[in-house]
């Protein structure tokens, strides 16, 4: 794994205030720095797409890496936050690895300070720096990811002829954020929903129009990741055949970790052999600990705050559960489906696109923790039911969630917008 210092050493600086809009290009900077040769730089230039992402934890960073790797026909320029001191060590590691993956795929990285608080005064400076970067890079479009990255991207292209794309990857439910989204919707060339239900939700709130909406589902590499020496049961000090019910989830309001604990408590009450694991951390850590204590789960419940390759652990679970309030289209259930682990999900935006109930997974209304617990118990006890669901899940992955399909659709959208020459 590359260190953070190795990553930042290869990041291209942003033009100074004195630089002219048509100043030194990133390619020429790379030539002068000896990173590429003049011969390489003289090849036919690809159209440039400038990506903006503030939320480097969770699925949004994964989504951006996939775009860079599956859309090779454009030159990717990626803006990430300047300061990661607010992140935990695990998130810093994920960011460093993702940065290396994007660099290896040919992307150019930049750092601009972005603050999650929308009214923070530093964001004004960040937007101005991003506007200078747009002039410097001269992209065919700017693609903003998640709410803060999307706001920066649209603010930076305001008053210019440069089109912008916005992918929220889970439309926020905060009233204040939604008000900002409605204002910015008039500045959005294309709104990209990662699931049909997210697109429907955006239309219902008038965050976009049918003409400007594109639905491009998230996808994953359908090949299982290379085997690594990680034994989840050994890590949790369990015997080799102990059943495990688990999830991968940030501890946030969106993910409803308290509901996951309630599901675990109901399963534990009816099956004394099951162990439970949550992989993830976040702002709701105190609430999680209180819920586990109140449920009396004790040593039967384990939390792994950070695991670099969580998909390896997911493959060793017996049932995967996600009880979210809403999603864009979550990656962890897709990884469970790939590993032939049955999934039990809340029937909410994003999740309801992931599986067909009873065919490729199970869906229950949000908050129906007893229903989700009963389904989990049934899957633990009935091998035939498990086999039916995982076979259906494999077929659904291949037809709907191959990341190559996602890349091809985004490529067409990018080039369509570039060819139109309009916002």
Coordinates of C-alpha atoms in Angstrom, one line a residue:
X1 CA 0.0 0.0 0.0
X2 CA 1.3 3.4 -0.9
X3 CA 1.9 5.9 1.8
X4 CA 0.1 9.3 1.9
X5 CA 3.3 11.1 1.2
X6 CA 3.8 9.0 -2.0
X7 CA 0.3 10.1 -3.2
X8 CA 0.6 13.8 -2.5
X9 CA 4.0 14.0 -4.1
X10 CA 2.4 13.2 -7.5
X11 CA -0.5 15.7 -7.2
X12 CA -0.5 18.5 -9.7
X13 CA -0.6 22.1 -8.3
X14 CA -3.4 24.5 -9.2
X15 CA -2.4 27.6 -11.1
X16 CA -1.6 30.7 -9.0
X17 CA -3.8 33.8 -9.1
X18 CA -1.4 35.4 -11.6
X19 CA -1.7 32.5 -14.1
X20 CA -3.6 33.3 -17.3
X21 CA -6.7 31.1 -18.1
X22 CA -4.8 29.5 -21.0
X23 CA -1.6 28.9 -18.9
X24 CA 0.5 25.8 -18.5
X25 CA -1.6 22.7 -18.9
X26 CA -1.3 19.7 -16.6
X27 CA 0.3 17.7 -19.4
X28 CA 3.0 20.3 -19.9
X29 CA 3.6 20.4 -16.2
X30 CA 4.0 16.6 -16.2
X31 CA 6.5 16.8 -19.1
X32 CA 8.5 19.5 -17.3
X33 CA 8.4 17.4 -14.1
X34 CA 9.7 14.4 -16.0
X35 CA 6.6 12.3 -15.2
X36 CA 5.8 11.7 -18.9
X37 CA 7.8 12.2 -22.1
X38 CA 7.1 14.7 -24.8
X39 CA 6.3 11.8 -27.2
X40 CA 3.6 10.6 -24.8
X41 CA 2.2 14.1 -24.5
X42 CA 2.1 14.6 -28.3
X43 CA -0.4 11.8 -28.9
X44 CA -4.0 12.7 -29.8
X45 CA -5.5 14.5 -26.7
X46 CA -8.5 13.0 -25.1
X47 CA -11.4 15.2 -23.9
X48 CA -11.0 16.1 -20.3
X49 CA -13.5 15.6 -17.5
X50 CA -12.9 17.3 -14.2
X51 CA -14.3 15.4 -11.1
X52 CA -15.0 17.1 -7.8
X53 CA -15.4 15.0 -4.6
X54 CA -15.3 16.0 -0.9
X55 CA -16.8 12.8 0.7
X56 CA -13.8 10.5 0.5
X57 CA -15.3 8.0 3.0
X58 CA -17.9 5.4 1.9
X59 CA -19.1 4.4 -1.5
X60 CA -18.6 7.8 -3.3
X61 CA -14.8 7.4 -3.5
X62 CA -15.2 3.8 -4.7
X63 CA -17.6 5.0 -7.4
X64 CA -15.1 7.6 -8.6
X65 CA -12.3 5.1 -8.8
X66 CA -14.6 2.8 -10.9
X67 CA -15.4 5.7 -13.3
X68 CA -11.7 6.5 -13.8
X69 CA -10.9 2.8 -14.4
X70 CA -13.9 2.1 -16.7
X71 CA -14.1 5.2 -18.9
X72 CA -10.7 5.3 -20.6
X73 CA -11.8 7.4 -23.5
X74 CA -11.5 10.6 -21.5
X75 CA -8.7 12.2 -19.5
X76 CA -9.8 12.3 -15.9
X77 CA -8.8 15.2 -13.6
X78 CA -9.9 14.6 -10.0
X79 CA -10.2 17.2 -7.2
X80 CA -10.1 15.8 -3.7
X81 CA -10.1 17.7 -0.3
X82 CA -6.9 19.4 0.7
X83 CA -6.9 18.4 4.3
X84 CA -7.7 14.9 5.6
X85 CA -6.9 15.6 9.2
X86 CA -10.6 15.3 10.2
X87 CA -10.6 11.6 9.0
X88 CA -9.7 8.5 11.0
X89 CA -6.6 6.5 10.1
X90 CA -8.7 3.9 8.2
X91 CA -10.3 6.5 6.0
X92 CA -6.9 8.1 5.3
X93 CA -5.7 4.6 4.2
X94 CA -8.7 4.2 1.9
X95 CA -8.1 7.6 0.4
X96 CA -4.4 6.9 -0.2
X97 CA -5.1 3.6 -1.9
X98 CA -7.9 5.1 -4.0
X99 CA -5.6 8.0 -5.1
X100 CA -3.0 5.5 -6.2
X101 CA -5.5 3.5 -8.1
X102 CA -6.7 6.6 -9.9
X103 CA -3.1 7.7 -10.7
X104 CA -2.4 4.2 -12.0
X105 CA -5.4 4.5 -14.3
X106 CA -4.0 7.8 -15.7
X107 CA -5.9 10.4 -13.7
X108 CA -4.4 13.7 -12.6
X109 CA -5.2 14.7 -9.0
X110 CA -5.6 18.1 -7.4
X111 CA -6.2 19.3 -3.8
X112 CA -8.7 22.0 -2.9
X113 CA -10.0 22.6 0.6
X114 CA -13.7 21.7 0.9
X115 CA -15.7 22.0 4.1
X116 CA -18.8 20.0 4.7
X117 CA -20.5 23.0 6.3
X118 CA -22.1 24.8 3.3
X119 CA -21.8 28.3 4.9
X120 CA -18.2 27.9 6.0
X121 CA -16.2 30.9 4.7
X122 CA -13.3 28.7 3.5
X123 CA -15.7 27.3 0.9
X124 CA -15.8 30.6 -0.9
X125 CA -12.0 30.4 -1.4
X126 CA -12.3 26.8 -2.5
X127 CA -14.9 27.7 -5.1
X128 CA -12.7 30.4 -6.5
X129 CA -9.7 28.0 -6.7
X130 CA -11.9 25.5 -8.5
X131 CA -13.0 28.1 -11.0
X132 CA -9.4 28.9 -11.7
X133 CA -8.8 25.1 -12.1
X134 CA -11.6 24.9 -14.6
X135 CA -9.9 27.6 -16.7
X136 CA -6.6 25.8 -16.4
X137 CA -7.8 22.3 -17.3
X138 CA -10.4 23.4 -19.8
X139 CA -12.6 20.3 -19.4
X140 CA -15.5 19.3 -21.6
X141 CA -17.6 19.1 -18.4
X142 CA -17.3 19.1 -14.6
X143 CA -18.7 16.1 -12.7
X144 CA -19.6 16.8 -9.1
X145 CA -20.0 13.8 -6.7
X146 CA -22.0 13.7 -3.5
X147 CA -23.7 16.9 -2.1
X148 CA -20.6 19.0 -1.3
X149 CA -18.7 18.0 -4.4
X150 CA -21.8 18.6 -6.4
X151 CA -22.3 22.1 -4.9
X152 CA -18.7 23.0 -5.6
X153 CA -18.9 21.8 -9.2
X154 CA -22.0 23.8 -10.0
X155 CA -20.9 26.9 -8.2
X156 CA -17.5 26.8 -10.1
X157 CA -19.2 26.6 -13.5
X158 CA -21.8 29.2 -12.7
X159 CA -21.8 31.9 -15.5
X160 CA -19.6 29.8 -17.8
X161 CA -20.3 27.7 -20.8
X162 CA -18.9 24.6 -19.2
X163 CA -21.6 22.0 -18.6
X164 CA -21.8 20.2 -15.2
X165 CA -23.0 16.8 -14.1
X166 CA -24.2 15.9 -10.6
X167 CA -24.2 12.5 -9.0
X168 CA -25.5 12.6 -5.4
X169 CA -25.0 8.9 -4.7
X170 CA -27.8 9.1 -2.2
X171 CA -29.8 12.3 -2.1
X172 CA -29.5 13.8 1.3
X173 CA -32.8 14.1 3.3
X174 CA -31.8 17.2 5.4
X175 CA -34.3 20.0 4.8
X176 CA -31.5 22.6 4.6
X177 CA -29.5 20.6 2.1
X178 CA -32.6 19.9 -0.1
X179 CA -33.3 23.7 -0.2
X180 CA -29.7 24.2 -1.5
X181 CA -30.2 21.3 -4.0
X182 CA -33.4 22.9 -5.4
X183 CA -31.5 26.2 -5.9
X184 CA -28.6 24.5 -7.7
X185 CA -30.9 22.3 -9.7
X186 CA -31.4 25.2 -12.2
X187 CA -27.6 25.1 -12.7
X188 CA -27.3 21.3 -13.4
X189 CA -26.8 20.2 -17.0
X190 CA -27.4 16.5 -16.1
X191 CA -28.5 14.8 -12.8
X192 CA -27.1 11.3 -12.7
X193 CA -29.1 8.9 -10.4
X194 CA -27.4 5.7 -9.5
X195 CA -30.7 3.8 -9.2
X196 CA -34.2 4.2 -10.7
X197 CA -35.7 4.9 -7.3
X198 CA -33.2 7.6 -6.6
X199 CA -34.1 9.2 -9.9
X200 CA -37.8 9.0 -9.1
X201 CA -37.1 10.6 -5.7
X202 CA -35.2 13.5 -7.3
X203 CA -38.1 14.1 -9.8
X204 CA -40.6 14.1 -7.0
X205 CA -38.7 16.9 -5.3
X206 CA -38.1 18.7 -8.5
X207 CA -34.3 18.4 -8.1
X208 CA -34.1 17.8 -11.9
X209 CA -36.4 17.2 -14.9
X210 CA -37.0 14.2 -17.0
X211 CA -35.0 15.8 -19.8
X212 CA -32.0 16.3 -17.6
X213 CA -32.1 13.0 -15.7
X214 CA -29.9 10.1 -16.5
X215 CA -30.1 6.8 -14.5
X216 CA -26.8 4.9 -14.5
X217 CA -26.7 2.2 -11.8
X218 CA -23.6 1.6 -9.8
X219 CA -21.7 -1.5 -10.7
X220 CA -18.9 -3.7 -9.4
X221 CA -16.3 -6.0 -10.8
X222 CA -18.1 -9.3 -11.1
X223 CA -14.9 -11.3 -10.5
X224 CA -14.3 -12.1 -6.9
X225 CA -11.3 -10.2 -5.5
X226 CA -8.0 -12.1 -5.0
X227 CA -8.0 -14.2 -1.9
X228 CA -6.3 -12.7 1.1
X229 CA -5.3 -14.3 4.4
X230 CA -8.0 -12.9 6.5
X231 CA -10.2 -15.1 8.6
X232 CA -13.2 -13.3 10.0
X233 CA -14.0 -16.1 12.5
X234 CA -10.5 -16.3 13.7
X235 CA -10.4 -12.5 14.1
X236 CA -13.6 -12.7 16.2
X237 CA -12.3 -15.7 18.1
X238 CA -15.2 -17.9 17.0
X239 CA -15.3 -21.6 16.2
X240 CA -15.0 -22.4 12.5
X241 CA -18.7 -23.2 11.8
X242 CA -20.2 -20.3 14.0
X243 CA -23.0 -18.6 11.9
X244 CA -22.4 -14.9 11.3
X245 CA -24.9 -12.2 10.5
X246 CA -23.2 -9.0 9.5
X247 CA -23.2 -5.6 7.8
X248 CA -20.8 -3.0 6.5
X249 CA -22.0 0.4 7.4
X250 CA -21.0 3.9 8.5
X251 CA -22.5 4.8 11.8
X252 CA -24.7 7.6 10.5
X253 CA -28.4 8.5 10.6
X254 CA -28.8 7.3 7.0
X255 CA -27.6 3.8 7.8
X256 CA -29.8 3.3 11.0
X257 CA -27.3 1.2 13.0
X258 CA -29.8 1.1 15.8
X259 CA -32.1 -1.0 13.6
X260 CA -29.3 -3.4 12.8
X261 CA -28.8 -3.9 16.5
X262 CA -32.5 -4.5 17.0
X263 CA -32.5 -7.2 14.2
X264 CA -29.5 -8.8 15.9
X265 CA -31.2 -8.8 19.3
X266 CA -34.3 -10.6 17.8
X267 CA -32.1 -13.2 16.0
X268 CA -30.1 -13.7 19.2
X269 CA -33.3 -14.3 21.2
X270 CA -34.4 -17.1 18.9
X271 CA -31.0 -18.6 18.0
X272 CA -28.3 -18.8 20.7
X273 CA -25.5 -19.8 18.2
X274 CA -25.4 -16.7 15.9
X275 CA -22.7 -14.1 16.2
X276 CA -23.1 -10.5 14.9
X277 CA -20.5 -8.2 13.3
X278 CA -20.7 -4.6 12.1
X279 CA -17.8 -3.3 10.0
X280 CA -17.6 0.5 10.2
X281 CA -17.4 3.6 12.4
X282 CA -18.8 7.1 12.5
X283 CA -20.6 9.8 14.5
X284 CA -23.2 7.5 16.0
X285 CA -20.7 5.4 17.9
X286 CA -22.2 6.3 21.3
X287 CA -25.7 5.4 20.1
X288 CA -24.4 2.0 18.8
X289 CA -22.7 1.1 22.1
X290 CA -25.8 2.1 24.0
X291 CA -28.1 0.0 21.8
X292 CA -25.8 -3.0 22.1
X293 CA -25.8 -2.7 25.9
X294 CA -29.6 -2.3 26.1
X295 CA -30.1 -5.3 23.8
X296 CA -27.9 -7.4 26.1
X297 CA -25.9 -8.8 23.2
X298 CA -22.6 -8.6 25.1
X299 CA -19.8 -10.6 23.4
X300 CA -22.1 -11.9 20.7
X301 CA -21.8 -8.5 19.0
X302 CA -18.5 -7.4 17.5
X303 CA -17.6 -4.2 15.8
X304 CA -14.6 -3.8 13.5
X305 CA -14.2 0.0 13.0
X306 CA -12.0 -0.3 9.9
X307 CA -11.2 -3.2 7.6
X308 CA -9.3 -2.3 4.4
X309 CA -10.8 -5.0 2.2
X310 CA -14.2 -5.5 3.8
X311 CA -15.4 -7.6 0.8
X312 CA -13.2 -10.4 2.0
X313 CA -15.0 -10.4 5.4
X314 CA -18.4 -10.1 3.7
X315 CA -17.8 -13.3 1.8
X316 CA -17.4 -15.1 5.1
X317 CA -20.8 -14.0 6.5
X318 CA -23.8 -16.3 6.4
X319 CA -26.4 -13.5 5.9
X320 CA -25.8 -9.8 5.1
X321 CA -28.2 -7.2 6.5
X322 CA -28.6 -3.5 5.6
X323 CA -31.3 -1.6 7.4
X324 CA -30.8 1.9 5.9
X325 CA -33.2 4.7 5.8
X326 CA -32.2 5.5 2.2
X327 CA -29.4 4.7 -0.2
X328 CA -28.3 5.7 -3.7
X329 CA -27.3 2.2 -4.5
X330 CA -25.0 0.7 -1.9
X331 CA -21.9 -1.3 -2.8
X332 CA -21.8 -3.7 0.2
X333 CA -25.0 -5.7 -0.7
X334 CA -23.6 -6.1 -4.3
X335 CA -20.4 -7.5 -2.9
X336 CA -22.4 -9.9 -0.7
X337 CA -24.4 -11.0 -3.7
X338 CA -21.2 -11.6 -5.7
X339 CA -19.9 -13.8 -2.9
X340 CA -23.1 -15.8 -2.8
X341 CA -24.1 -14.4 0.6
X342 CA -27.9 -13.8 0.9
X343 CA -29.0 -10.2 1.6
X344 CA -31.8 -8.9 3.7
X345 CA -32.4 -5.2 3.0
X346 CA -34.8 -2.4 4.0
X347 CA -37.2 -1.6 1.2
X348 CA -36.0 2.0 0.6
X349 CA -34.6 4.1 -2.2
X350 CA -31.6 2.4 -3.7
X351 CA -32.1 -1.0 -1.9
X352 CA -35.4 -1.7 -3.7
X353 CA -33.4 -1.6 -7.0
X354 CA -30.7 -3.9 -5.7
X355 CA -32.8 -7.0 -5.4
X356 CA -36.2 -8.4 -6.3
X357 CA -37.9 -9.6 -3.1
X358 CA -37.9 -13.4 -2.9
X359 CA -35.9 -13.8 -6.1
X360 CA -32.5 -12.3 -5.5
X361 CA -32.8 -11.1 -1.9
X362 CA -35.3 -10.1 0.8
X363 CA -36.9 -6.6 1.2
X364 CA -38.8 -5.3 4.2
X365 CA -40.3 -1.9 5.0
X366 CA -37.9 0.4 6.9
X367 CA -38.2 -0.2 10.6
X368 CA -39.6 -3.7 10.3
X369 CA -36.8 -5.2 12.4
X370 CA -38.8 -8.3 13.4
X371 CA -39.6 -9.1 9.8
X372 CA -35.9 -8.7 8.8
X373 CA -34.9 -10.9 11.8
X374 CA -37.4 -13.6 10.8
X375 CA -36.1 -13.7 7.3
X376 CA -32.5 -13.8 8.5
X377 CA -33.3 -16.8 10.8
X378 CA -35.1 -18.6 7.9
X379 CA -32.1 -18.1 5.6
X380 CA -29.7 -19.4 8.3
X381 CA -31.9 -22.6 8.7
X382 CA -32.9 -23.3 5.1
X383 CA -30.1 -24.1 2.7
X384 CA -32.5 -24.5 -0.2
X385 CA -33.9 -21.0 0.3
X386 CA -30.3 -19.6 0.5
X387 CA -29.4 -21.3 -2.7
X388 CA -32.4 -19.9 -4.6
X389 CA -31.7 -16.4 -3.5
X390 CA -28.0 -16.4 -4.2
X391 CA -28.6 -17.9 -7.7
X392 CA -31.0 -15.2 -8.4
X393 CA -28.6 -12.6 -7.0
X394 CA -25.8 -13.8 -9.4
X395 CA -28.1 -13.4 -12.4
X396 CA -29.2 -9.9 -11.3
X397 CA -25.6 -8.8 -10.8
X398 CA -24.7 -9.9 -14.3
X399 CA -27.7 -8.2 -15.9
X400 CA -27.8 -5.0 -13.9
X401 CA -24.7 -4.2 -11.9
X402 CA -21.6 -4.9 -14.0
X403 CA -19.3 -1.9 -13.6
X404 CA -18.4 -2.1 -17.3
X405 CA -22.0 -1.3 -18.1
X406 CA -21.8 1.7 -15.8
X407 CA -18.6 2.9 -17.5
X408 CA -20.0 2.5 -21.0
X409 CA -23.2 4.5 -20.1
X410 CA -21.2 7.3 -18.5
X411 CA -18.8 7.4 -21.5
X412 CA -21.8 7.9 -23.8
X413 CA -23.2 10.6 -21.6
X414 CA -19.9 12.5 -21.4
X415 CA -19.4 12.4 -25.1
X416 CA -23.0 13.3 -25.8
X417 CA -22.7 16.4 -23.7
X418 CA -19.4 17.3 -25.2
X419 CA -20.8 16.9 -28.7
X420 CA -23.9 19.0 -28.0
X421 CA -21.8 22.0 -27.1
X422 CA -24.5 23.3 -24.8
X423 CA -25.3 23.4 -21.2

